[in-house]
CSV table of C-alpha atoms in Angstrom, one decimal:
chain,number,residue,atom,x,y,z
A,1,UNK,CA,-61.7,-14.9,178.3
A,2,UNK,CA,-65.9,-15.4,178.2
A,3,UNK,CA,-67.0,-17.8,176.3
A,4,UNK,CA,-70.7,-18.5,174.6
A,5,UNK,CA,-72.5,-19.2,177.4
A,6,UNK,CA,-74.7,-21.8,175.5
A,7,UNK,CA,-76.7,-24.4,176.1
A,8,UNK,CA,-75.7,-28.0,175.0
A,9,UNK,CA,-79.1,-28.9,172.5
A,10,UNK,CA,-79.5,-31.1,169.4
A,11,UNK,CA,-78.2,-28.8,167.0
A,12,UNK,CA,-78.8,-29.8,163.1
A,13,UNK,CA,-74.9,-29.4,160.9
A,14,UNK,CA,-74.9,-31.2,158.0
A,15,UNK,CA,-71.8,-33.2,156.5
A,16,UNK,CA,-71.8,-34.5,152.9
A,17,UNK,CA,-69.1,-35.3,151.0
A,18,UNK,CA,-68.7,-33.5,146.7
A,19,UNK,CA,-65.7,-33.4,144.4
A,20,UNK,CA,-63.8,-30.6,143.3
A,21,UNK,CA,-64.2,-30.1,139.1
A,22,UNK,CA,-60.5,-28.8,139.6
A,23,UNK,CA,-58.1,-28.5,142.5
A,24,UNK,CA,-56.3,-25.6,143.0
A,25,UNK,CA,-53.5,-24.5,144.5
A,26,UNK,CA,-54.3,-24.3,148.1
A,27,UNK,CA,-55.7,-27.8,148.2
A,28,UNK,CA,-56.1,-30.5,150.4
A,29,UNK,CA,-55.3,-34.3,151.0
A,30,UNK,CA,-59.4,-35.6,151.5
A,31,UNK,CA,-60.2,-36.8,155.3
A,32,UNK,CA,-63.4,-38.4,156.1
A,33,UNK,CA,-66.2,-37.1,157.1
A,34,UNK,CA,-66.4,-36.0,160.4
A,35,UNK,CA,-70.3,-35.1,162.7
A,36,UNK,CA,-69.7,-32.4,164.4
A,37,UNK,CA,-73.0,-32.1,165.3
A,38,UNK,CA,-76.2,-34.9,166.8
A,39,UNK,CA,-77.3,-34.7,164.1
A,40,UNK,CA,-75.9,-35.7,160.7
A,41,UNK,CA,-76.6,-36.7,157.5
A,42,UNK,CA,-74.3,-39.1,155.6
A,43,UNK,CA,-74.0,-39.9,152.2
A,44,UNK,CA,-72.5,-43.0,149.7
A,45,UNK,CA,-72.6,-40.5,147.4
A,46,UNK,CA,-71.9,-36.8,145.7
A,47,UNK,CA,-74.7,-34.6,145.8
A,48,UNK,CA,-75.5,-31.2,144.5
A,49,UNK,CA,-75.4,-29.1,146.7
A,50,UNK,CA,-78.6,-27.7,145.8
A,51,UNK,CA,-79.5,-31.4,146.7
A,52,UNK,CA,-78.5,-31.0,150.2
A,53,UNK,CA,-80.1,-28.4,151.1
A,54,UNK,CA,-83.3,-30.2,150.2
A,55,UNK,CA,-82.1,-33.0,152.4
A,56,UNK,CA,-81.9,-30.6,155.2
A,57,UNK,CA,-84.7,-28.5,155.0
A,58,UNK,CA,-86.1,-32.1,155.3
A,59,UNK,CA,-84.6,-32.5,158.1
A,60,UNK,CA,-85.6,-29.3,159.5
A,61,UNK,CA,-89.1,-28.0,160.8
A,62,UNK,CA,-89.6,-26.2,157.8
A,63,UNK,CA,-89.2,-22.9,159.3
A,64,UNK,CA,-85.6,-22.8,159.1
A,65,UNK,CA,-82.8,-21.5,156.9
A,66,UNK,CA,-80.9,-24.3,155.4
A,67,UNK,CA,-77.0,-22.0,154.5
A,68,UNK,CA,-75.1,-24.5,152.7
A,69,UNK,CA,-71.1,-23.4,152.1
A,70,UNK,CA,-68.8,-25.5,150.3
A,71,UNK,CA,-65.7,-26.5,152.8
A,72,UNK,CA,-62.7,-28.5,153.3
A,73,UNK,CA,-61.5,-31.2,154.9
A,74,UNK,CA,-58.5,-29.6,156.2
A,75,UNK,CA,-60.3,-25.9,157.7
A,76,UNK,CA,-62.9,-28.4,159.5
A,77,UNK,CA,-61.4,-28.2,163.1
A,78,UNK,CA,-62.4,-29.2,166.4
A,79,UNK,CA,-62.7,-25.1,167.4
A,80,UNK,CA,-64.2,-24.7,164.6
A,81,UNK,CA,-66.7,-27.4,165.0
A,82,UNK,CA,-67.3,-26.0,168.7
A,83,UNK,CA,-68.0,-22.6,166.9
A,84,UNK,CA,-70.1,-23.9,164.8
A,85,UNK,CA,-72.3,-26.3,166.7
A,86,UNK,CA,-72.6,-23.2,169.1
A,87,UNK,CA,-73.6,-21.0,166.3
A,88,UNK,CA,-76.5,-23.0,166.0
A,89,UNK,CA,-77.7,-22.8,169.3
A,90,UNK,CA,-77.9,-19.0,168.9
A,91,UNK,CA,-79.0,-19.1,165.8
A,92,UNK,CA,-81.4,-22.0,166.1
A,93,UNK,CA,-83.9,-21.3,162.5
A,94,UNK,CA,-80.1,-21.5,161.2
A,95,UNK,CA,-79.1,-25.2,159.7
A,96,UNK,CA,-75.9,-25.0,158.5
A,97,UNK,CA,-75.6,-28.3,155.1
A,98,UNK,CA,-71.3,-27.6,155.0
A,99,UNK,CA,-70.5,-29.1,151.1
A,100,UNK,CA,-67.2,-31.3,151.2
A,101,UNK,CA,-65.2,-29.8,148.7
A,102,UNK,CA,-61.1,-29.8,148.6
A,103,UNK,CA,-59.0,-27.4,146.4
A,104,UNK,CA,-60.2,-24.1,146.2
A,105,UNK,CA,-63.9,-24.4,147.2
A,106,UNK,CA,-63.8,-20.6,145.9
A,107,UNK,CA,-62.2,-20.9,142.7
A,108,UNK,CA,-65.4,-23.4,141.2
A,109,UNK,CA,-67.8,-20.6,142.9
A,110,UNK,CA,-68.2,-19.4,139.8
A,111,UNK,CA,-69.0,-22.1,137.7
A,112,UNK,CA,-71.2,-23.2,140.4
A,113,UNK,CA,-73.5,-20.2,139.8
A,114,UNK,CA,-73.7,-20.5,136.9
A,115,UNK,CA,-74.7,-24.6,137.0
A,116,UNK,CA,-76.7,-23.4,139.4
A,117,UNK,CA,-75.6,-25.6,142.8
A,118,UNK,CA,-73.3,-22.6,144.4
A,119,UNK,CA,-73.3,-22.4,148.2
A,120,UNK,CA,-75.0,-19.5,150.2
A,121,UNK,CA,-72.0,-19.0,151.3
A,122,UNK,CA,-67.9,-19.2,150.9
A,123,UNK,CA,-64.4,-18.1,151.3
A,124,UNK,CA,-62.9,-16.6,148.1
A,125,UNK,CA,-59.2,-15.3,147.5
A,126,UNK,CA,-57.9,-12.4,147.4
A,127,UNK,CA,-57.4,-13.1,143.1
A,128,UNK,CA,-60.8,-14.2,142.2
A,129,UNK,CA,-62.6,-10.9,143.8
A,130,UNK,CA,-62.5,-7.8,141.5
A,131,UNK,CA,-64.1,-11.2,138.3
A,132,UNK,CA,-66.8,-12.6,141.0
A,133,UNK,CA,-67.2,-8.3,141.9
A,134,UNK,CA,-68.0,-7.4,138.5
A,135,UNK,CA,-69.3,-11.1,137.7
A,136,UNK,CA,-72.6,-9.4,139.6
A,137,UNK,CA,-72.0,-13.0,141.5
A,138,UNK,CA,-71.4,-11.5,144.5
A,139,UNK,CA,-74.2,-9.9,147.2
A,140,UNK,CA,-73.4,-5.8,148.8
A,141,UNK,CA,-72.4,-6.5,152.5
A,142,UNK,CA,-72.8,-2.5,153.3
A,143,UNK,CA,-76.0,-3.0,154.0
A,144,UNK,CA,-75.1,-6.1,156.7
A,145,UNK,CA,-71.7,-4.4,157.8
A,146,UNK,CA,-72.9,-0.7,158.1
A,147,UNK,CA,-74.5,-2.8,160.8
A,148,UNK,CA,-72.4,-4.7,162.7
A,149,UNK,CA,-71.5,-4.0,166.1
A,150,UNK,CA,-67.5,-5.1,165.9
A,151,UNK,CA,-67.1,-3.1,162.4
A,152,UNK,CA,-64.7,-0.6,164.1
A,153,UNK,CA,-62.5,-4.0,165.4
A,154,UNK,CA,-62.3,-4.6,161.6
A,155,UNK,CA,-59.1,-3.4,160.4
A,156,UNK,CA,-60.6,-0.8,158.1
A,157,UNK,CA,-57.4,-1.0,154.8
A,158,UNK,CA,-59.4,-5.0,154.4
A,159,UNK,CA,-62.5,-2.9,153.7
A,160,UNK,CA,-61.1,-1.1,151.6
A,161,UNK,CA,-59.1,-3.3,149.7
A,162,UNK,CA,-62.6,-5.1,148.9
A,163,UNK,CA,-65.4,-2.0,148.2
A,164,UNK,CA,-65.9,-0.6,144.3
A,165,UNK,CA,-67.8,1.6,143.4
A,166,UNK,CA,-69.2,1.6,146.9
A,167,UNK,CA,-69.9,-2.2,147.2
A,168,UNK,CA,-68.3,-4.1,150.4
A,169,UNK,CA,-67.6,-7.5,148.6
A,170,UNK,CA,-66.5,-9.6,151.8
A,171,UNK,CA,-65.5,-9.9,154.3
A,172,UNK,CA,-61.2,-11.2,154.9
A,173,UNK,CA,-60.8,-14.2,157.4
A,174,UNK,CA,-57.2,-14.7,157.0
A,175,UNK,CA,-54.4,-12.7,155.4
A,176,UNK,CA,-51.2,-15.4,154.8
A,177,UNK,CA,-47.7,-14.3,152.6
A,178,UNK,CA,-45.4,-16.6,151.1
A,179,UNK,CA,-42.5,-16.9,151.6
A,180,UNK,CA,-39.3,-19.4,152.0
A,181,UNK,CA,-39.2,-22.7,154.6
A,182,UNK,CA,-36.1,-23.8,154.8
A,183,UNK,CA,-35.9,-27.9,157.1
A,184,UNK,CA,-33.7,-26.9,160.4
A,185,UNK,CA,-32.6,-30.2,161.4
A,186,UNK,CA,-31.0,-30.6,157.8
A,187,UNK,CA,-29.5,-27.2,157.1
A,188,UNK,CA,-28.3,-28.6,161.2
A,189,UNK,CA,-26.7,-32.1,159.7
A,190,UNK,CA,-25.1,-29.4,156.4
A,191,UNK,CA,-23.5,-27.4,158.8
A,192,UNK,CA,-25.3,-24.5,157.4
A,193,UNK,CA,-26.2,-21.7,159.4
A,194,UNK,CA,-28.3,-19.1,158.0
A,195,UNK,CA,-31.3,-19.7,154.8
A,196,UNK,CA,-30.4,-17.9,151.1
A,197,UNK,CA,-30.5,-14.8,150.1
A,198,UNK,CA,-30.1,-15.1,146.5
A,199,UNK,CA,-31.1,-17.1,144.3
A,200,UNK,CA,-26.9,-18.9,143.6
A,201,UNK,CA,-27.1,-18.9,147.4
A,202,UNK,CA,-30.4,-21.0,147.5
A,203,UNK,CA,-28.2,-23.4,145.3
A,204,UNK,CA,-25.3,-24.0,146.2
A,205,UNK,CA,-26.7,-24.6,149.4
A,206,UNK,CA,-29.8,-27.3,148.2
A,207,UNK,CA,-25.8,-28.6,146.1
A,208,UNK,CA,-25.1,-29.0,149.5
A,209,UNK,CA,-27.3,-31.1,150.4
A,210,UNK,CA,-28.6,-33.4,148.7
A,211,UNK,CA,-27.5,-36.3,149.5
A,212,UNK,CA,-29.8,-38.9,146.8
A,213,UNK,CA,-28.3,-42.0,148.6
A,214,UNK,CA,-31.0,-41.1,151.5
A,215,UNK,CA,-33.2,-39.6,149.4
A,216,UNK,CA,-32.8,-35.6,150.8
A,217,UNK,CA,-32.7,-33.4,147.9
A,218,UNK,CA,-32.6,-29.4,148.6
A,219,UNK,CA,-35.2,-28.1,146.6
A,220,UNK,CA,-38.8,-28.8,146.4
A,221,UNK,CA,-40.8,-27.7,143.2
A,222,UNK,CA,-44.3,-28.7,141.9
A,223,UNK,CA,-44.2,-30.2,138.3
A,224,UNK,CA,-47.3,-31.7,137.9
A,225,UNK,CA,-50.0,-29.8,138.8
A,226,UNK,CA,-50.3,-26.2,140.1
A,227,UNK,CA,-46.9,-25.5,138.7
A,228,UNK,CA,-47.4,-21.9,137.6
A,229,UNK,CA,-48.4,-21.2,141.4
A,230,UNK,CA,-44.2,-21.7,142.3
A,231,UNK,CA,-43.6,-19.8,139.7
A,232,UNK,CA,-44.6,-17.2,139.3
A,233,UNK,CA,-42.6,-16.7,142.4
A,234,UNK,CA,-39.2,-16.5,140.2
A,235,UNK,CA,-40.1,-14.3,137.9
A,236,UNK,CA,-41.5,-12.0,140.5
A,237,UNK,CA,-37.8,-12.1,141.8
A,238,UNK,CA,-35.8,-12.2,138.4
A,239,UNK,CA,-37.8,-8.4,138.1
A,240,UNK,CA,-40.8,-9.2,135.4
A,241,UNK,CA,-44.6,-11.3,135.0
A,242,UNK,CA,-46.5,-13.1,133.4
A,243,UNK,CA,-49.3,-10.1,132.1
A,244,UNK,CA,-49.7,-7.1,132.4
A,245,UNK,CA,-53.1,-5.2,132.7
A,246,UNK,CA,-53.9,-2.6,130.0
A,247,UNK,CA,-54.9,0.9,131.0
A,248,UNK,CA,-57.6,-0.2,128.5
A,249,UNK,CA,-58.6,-3.1,131.2
A,250,UNK,CA,-57.8,-5.5,128.5
A,251,UNK,CA,-54.5,-8.4,129.1
A,252,UNK,CA,-51.4,-8.6,127.5
A,253,UNK,CA,-49.9,-12.0,128.0
A,254,UNK,CA,-45.6,-11.1,128.7
A,255,UNK,CA,-45.1,-14.6,128.3
A,256,UNK,CA,-41.1,-14.6,126.9
A,257,UNK,CA,-39.9,-11.2,128.9
A,258,UNK,CA,-36.4,-12.9,129.7
A,259,UNK,CA,-37.1,-12.9,133.3
A,260,UNK,CA,-39.7,-15.5,132.1
A,261,UNK,CA,-37.2,-17.1,130.1
A,262,UNK,CA,-34.4,-15.8,133.3
A,263,UNK,CA,-36.8,-17.6,135.4
A,264,UNK,CA,-37.2,-21.3,133.5
A,265,UNK,CA,-33.6,-21.3,132.9
A,266,UNK,CA,-33.6,-21.4,136.8
A,267,UNK,CA,-36.0,-24.0,137.0
A,268,UNK,CA,-33.6,-26.6,134.2
A,269,UNK,CA,-30.8,-25.8,136.4
A,270,UNK,CA,-32.1,-27.3,140.1
A,271,UNK,CA,-33.6,-29.7,137.7
A,272,UNK,CA,-30.0,-30.6,135.3
A,273,UNK,CA,-27.3,-30.4,138.6
A,274,UNK,CA,-30.0,-32.6,140.8
A,275,UNK,CA,-30.2,-30.4,143.4
A,276,UNK,CA,-34.2,-30.3,143.2
A,277,UNK,CA,-36.7,-33.9,143.7
A,278,UNK,CA,-36.7,-36.2,141.4
A,279,UNK,CA,-39.2,-37.4,141.3
A,280,UNK,CA,-42.1,-34.4,139.4
A,281,UNK,CA,-45.4,-36.3,140.2
A,282,UNK,CA,-45.4,-35.4,144.0
A,283,UNK,CA,-48.6,-32.8,145.0
A,284,UNK,CA,-47.7,-29.7,146.7
A,285,UNK,CA,-49.6,-32.0,149.4
A,286,UNK,CA,-46.5,-33.7,149.6
A,287,UNK,CA,-44.0,-31.9,148.4
A,288,UNK,CA,-45.1,-30.6,152.6
A,289,UNK,CA,-44.8,-34.3,153.3
A,290,UNK,CA,-41.1,-34.3,152.5
A,291,UNK,CA,-40.8,-31.8,153.6
A,292,UNK,CA,-41.0,-32.3,157.6
A,293,UNK,CA,-40.1,-35.1,156.8
A,294,UNK,CA,-36.3,-33.8,156.0
A,295,UNK,CA,-36.5,-35.4,153.0
A,296,UNK,CA,-36.9,-31.5,151.2
A,297,UNK,CA,-34.7,-28.5,152.6
A,298,UNK,CA,-36.4,-25.2,150.7
A,299,UNK,CA,-39.8,-24.8,149.4
A,300,UNK,CA,-42.3,-22.0,148.6
A,301,UNK,CA,-44.3,-21.7,151.7
A,302,UNK,CA,-47.3,-20.4,152.6
A,303,UNK,CA,-47.3,-19.1,156.5
A,304,UNK,CA,-50.5,-20.8,157.3
A,305,UNK,CA,-48.5,-24.0,155.6
A,306,UNK,CA,-46.5,-23.9,159.9
A,307,UNK,CA,-50.0,-25.8,161.1
A,308,UNK,CA,-50.0,-28.5,159.1
A,309,UNK,CA,-46.3,-28.9,158.3
A,310,UNK,CA,-46.0,-30.3,162.7
A,311,UNK,CA,-48.9,-31.7,161.9
A,312,UNK,CA,-47.4,-33.7,159.5
A,313,UNK,CA,-44.5,-33.6,162.3
A,314,UNK,CA,-42.3,-31.3,161.2
A,315,UNK,CA,-41.0,-29.7,164.6
A,316,UNK,CA,-42.5,-26.5,165.0
A,317,UNK,CA,-39.2,-24.8,165.8
A,318,UNK,CA,-37.0,-27.1,162.7
A,319,UNK,CA,-39.7,-25.2,160.9
A,320,UNK,CA,-37.2,-22.0,159.3
A,321,UNK,CA,-39.1,-19.1,157.3
A,322,UNK,CA,-37.5,-16.6,155.4
A,323,UNK,CA,-38.0,-13.7,152.5
A,324,UNK,CA,-38.1,-15.6,148.7
A,325,UNK,CA,-34.2,-15.5,147.4
A,326,UNK,CA,-33.9,-12.8,145.6
A,327,UNK,CA,-33.1,-12.9,142.1
A,328,UNK,CA,-32.1,-11.0,139.4
A,329,UNK,CA,-34.4,-8.1,140.0
A,330,UNK,CA,-32.2,-7.8,143.9
A,331,UNK,CA,-35.7,-7.6,145.0
A,332,UNK,CA,-37.5,-10.4,147.0
A,333,UNK,CA,-40.9,-10.4,146.2
A,334,UNK,CA,-44.3,-12.1,147.3
A,335,UNK,CA,-48.0,-12.2,148.0
A,336,UNK,CA,-51.3,-11.2,150.0
A,337,UNK,CA,-52.6,-15.2,150.4
A,338,UNK,CA,-55.9,-13.8,151.7
A,339,UNK,CA,-59.4,-15.2,151.7
A,340,UNK,CA,-62.0,-13.6,151.7
A,341,UNK,CA,-66.4,-14.9,152.9
A,342,UNK,CA,-68.2,-14.0,150.1
A,343,UNK,CA,-72.2,-13.9,150.2
A,344,UNK,CA,-73.3,-15.5,146.8
A,345,UNK,CA,-75.9,-13.5,144.8
A,346,UNK,CA,-78.1,-14.9,143.5
A,347,UNK,CA,-78.9,-17.1,146.9
A,348,UNK,CA,-82.4,-16.1,148.3
A,349,UNK,CA,-82.9,-12.6,150.6
A,350,UNK,CA,-83.2,-15.1,153.4
A,351,UNK,CA,-80.7,-17.1,153.6
A,352,UNK,CA,-78.6,-14.2,152.6
A,353,UNK,CA,-79.6,-13.2,156.5
A,354,UNK,CA,-78.5,-16.1,157.2
A,355,UNK,CA,-74.9,-15.8,155.8
A,356,UNK,CA,-74.2,-12.6,157.4
A,357,UNK,CA,-75.0,-14.1,160.5
A,358,UNK,CA,-73.0,-17.2,159.9
A,359,UNK,CA,-69.8,-14.5,158.4
A,360,UNK,CA,-70.6,-12.4,162.2
A,361,UNK,CA,-69.9,-15.1,164.2
A,362,UNK,CA,-67.5,-16.4,162.7
A,363,UNK,CA,-65.0,-12.8,162.8
A,364,UNK,CA,-65.9,-12.1,165.7
A,365,UNK,CA,-63.0,-11.2,168.0
A,366,UNK,CA,-64.7,-13.5,170.6
A,367,UNK,CA,-64.0,-16.8,167.4
A,368,UNK,CA,-60.6,-15.1,166.7
A,369,UNK,CA,-58.9,-15.1,169.9
A,370,UNK,CA,-60.6,-18.6,170.5
A,371,UNK,CA,-59.5,-20.0,166.9
A,372,UNK,CA,-56.0,-18.7,167.7
A,373,UNK,CA,-55.7,-20.4,171.5
A,374,UNK,CA,-56.3,-23.1,169.9
A,375,UNK,CA,-53.6,-23.4,167.8
A,376,UNK,CA,-52.0,-22.2,169.8
A,377,UNK,CA,-52.9,-25.5,172.4
A,378,UNK,CA,-52.1,-27.4,169.3
A,379,UNK,CA,-47.9,-26.3,169.9
A,380,UNK,CA,-48.4,-24.5,166.0
A,381,UNK,CA,-49.1,-20.7,165.8
A,382,UNK,CA,-49.5,-19.6,161.5
A,383,UNK,CA,-48.0,-16.1,161.5
A,384,UNK,CA,-51.0,-15.1,158.9
A,385,UNK,CA,-52.8,-11.8,158.8
A,386,UNK,CA,-55.7,-11.3,161.1
A,387,UNK,CA,-58.1,-8.3,160.1
A,388,UNK,CA,-58.9,-7.6,163.0
A,389,UNK,CA,-57.2,-4.1,164.7
A,390,UNK,CA,-58.2,-5.6,168.5
A,391,UNK,CA,-56.6,-9.0,168.0
A,392,UNK,CA,-53.3,-8.8,169.0
A,393,UNK,CA,-52.1,-12.6,168.3
A,394,UNK,CA,-48.8,-11.9,170.3
A,395,UNK,CA,-51.1,-11.0,173.4
A,396,UNK,CA,-52.5,-15.3,172.7
A,397,UNK,CA,-49.2,-17.4,171.7
A,398,UNK,CA,-46.1,-17.1,172.3
A,399,UNK,CA,-45.5,-17.2,168.3
A,400,UNK,CA,-42.5,-17.9,167.3
A,401,UNK,CA,-40.4,-13.9,167.2
A,402,UNK,CA,-38.3,-15.6,164.2
A,403,UNK,CA,-42.0,-14.9,163.0
A,404,UNK,CA,-42.7,-12.0,163.7
A,405,UNK,CA,-38.8,-10.5,162.6
A,406,UNK,CA,-39.8,-12.0,159.1
A,407,UNK,CA,-42.8,-10.9,158.9
A,408,UNK,CA,-42.2,-7.8,159.8
A,409,UNK,CA,-38.4,-7.3,156.5
A,410,UNK,CA,-41.7,-8.1,154.3
A,411,UNK,CA,-43.7,-5.0,154.9
A,412,UNK,CA,-44.7,-3.7,151.6
A,413,UNK,CA,-43.4,-6.0,148.9
A,414,UNK,CA,-46.7,-7.7,148.8
A,415,UNK,CA,-48.1,-7.9,145.5
A,416,UNK,CA,-51.7,-10.2,144.1
A,417,UNK,CA,-51.1,-12.9,141.8
A,418,UNK,CA,-50.6,-12.2,138.5
A,419,UNK,CA,-53.5,-10.9,136.0
A,420,UNK,CA,-56.0,-13.0,134.1
A,421,UNK,CA,-54.7,-16.2,136.3
A,422,UNK,CA,-57.9,-17.9,135.7
A,423,UNK,CA,-57.8,-18.5,132.4
A,424,UNK,CA,-54.1,-17.5,131.4
A,425,UNK,CA,-53.0,-21.1,134.0
A,426,UNK,CA,-53.2,-24.4,132.3
A,427,UNK,CA,-51.1,-22.0,129.3
A,428,UNK,CA,-48.4,-21.6,132.1
A,429,UNK,CA,-49.5,-25.4,133.5
A,430,UNK,CA,-48.2,-27.0,131.1
A,431,UNK,CA,-44.7,-25.3,129.8
A,432,UNK,CA,-43.4,-25.4,133.1
A,433,UNK,CA,-43.9,-29.0,133.5
A,434,UNK,CA,-42.4,-29.1,130.1
A,435,UNK,CA,-39.6,-27.6,130.6
A,436,UNK,CA,-38.8,-29.9,133.7
A,437,UNK,CA,-39.2,-33.1,131.4
A,438,UNK,CA,-37.8,-32.1,129.0
A,439,UNK,CA,-34.3,-30.9,130.2
A,440,UNK,CA,-33.0,-30.2,125.8
A,441,UNK,CA,-36.7,-28.0,126.0
A,442,UNK,CA,-35.7,-24.4,125.0
A,443,UNK,CA,-38.0,-22.3,127.8
A,444,UNK,CA,-38.3,-18.9,125.0
A,445,UNK,CA,-39.4,-21.7,121.9
A,446,UNK,CA,-42.2,-23.1,124.9
A,447,UNK,CA,-43.4,-19.8,126.2
A,448,UNK,CA,-43.8,-18.1,122.3
A,449,UNK,CA,-45.4,-21.4,121.0
A,450,UNK,CA,-47.9,-21.0,125.1
A,451,UNK,CA,-47.4,-17.6,124.6
A,452,UNK,CA,-48.8,-18.0,121.1
A,453,UNK,CA,-51.5,-20.7,121.7
A,454,UNK,CA,-53.5,-18.6,124.4
A,455,UNK,CA,-53.4,-15.8,122.4
A,456,UNK,CA,-55.9,-17.1,120.3
A,457,UNK,CA,-57.8,-19.7,122.8
A,458,UNK,CA,-58.7,-17.1,125.0
A,459,UNK,CA,-57.5,-13.6,125.9
A,460,UNK,CA,-58.1,-12.6,122.2
A,461,UNK,CA,-62.4,-13.7,123.2
A,462,UNK,CA,-61.6,-12.2,126.2
A,463,UNK,CA,-60.3,-8.6,125.3
A,464,UNK,CA,-63.0,-8.6,123.4
A,465,UNK,CA,-65.6,-8.7,126.1
A,466,UNK,CA,-63.4,-7.1,128.0
A,467,UNK,CA,-63.3,-3.6,125.4
A,468,UNK,CA,-67.6,-4.4,124.6
A,469,UNK,CA,-69.0,-3.9,128.3
A,470,UNK,CA,-66.5,-0.7,128.3
A,471,UNK,CA,-68.6,0.7,124.7
A,472,UNK,CA,-72.1,-0.1,126.0
């Protein structure tokens, strides 16, 4: 492949550390900030994005545009740093100011805009796109995309998905799915050949594998944070949902739907019978570590975590992926956990232009192919969907054929996370924690109480604002 021909000279890329106001589902453990260019400013204290931007401006020649981004340390890979340096070489009038914000930086974007310290550019989950677009904090990208010389290689389905009232608000970077991961080495040791296809099979498999003497457990569940993230999948497999969006745009809680109670009962069964890990304080990153170590045999798993598990010691050939076991509904449902590049509508025109140039660079065919090849060179290719129609992962790498097969199996079964998650999540989270910590707790009573509390505290006001906006 022909690579960009650039001269190596000093590039101004600033990396600073920031503490996320609230960690979210796709988080990762913080790691030490590493320099990615000759000119790097290190800080010992937290700074707002605005302060970091000013520092970057001072480093420049007064004419450069400082582009502030929120990023996660786990995504600042060697290939990303290499591409950043090349971007700076090709765009000497732009200074990259990357603020480390662990967790899911896009989740704090709304609050950042309100506080006046939001980045100019960030990746946002598919789930939050409607909320942010409706709030008017995303810049329309039509003027840029329509003139992009590589737009014909970009999947039209993703363009259509994030076009609202004629405005394109996001450029998809990746689209991952959620599946059940199973540790093949643990399965082999237990004499189990195939992954489970139903809840009952999953339970029996976990029961056979669990061995407290070796601290090996059949099933991993989230019990300390973001519990609704995993729990929602079981509700879907049971044939229901946690909320419903009405025709007038208002939100309706369905916490006492029979499917919710069935999912809760299943959770309690896994815990009561000792087939899930006993330590409910484990955070999701720690669950992945336990899975990689063979101490947890099965757990819900995003398709872009294969490389993460491999980096934690798991053999790629031992990371099995399969559709979620079907619940009482007889169906297996997954979700799209994709991310879009977005631009802050409040940023200056100059910064918006700079943000687009960065997005176009990172979304180019060459950048995407090199990123995929770099992943393959490290021995783990994540089975995710890429938004370009002219990028063929199978031609670039030797992706596990089993992964390709499972991606085919789940086609058409994906959906977005439950409606209103951004305001409802704490209520589901606390309830799931309660029924796991107290096995005598009645799921129906606990979810009914949570529903009443959520309705009074957030849903009534939310629905009032929706209806008032519709009347204008």
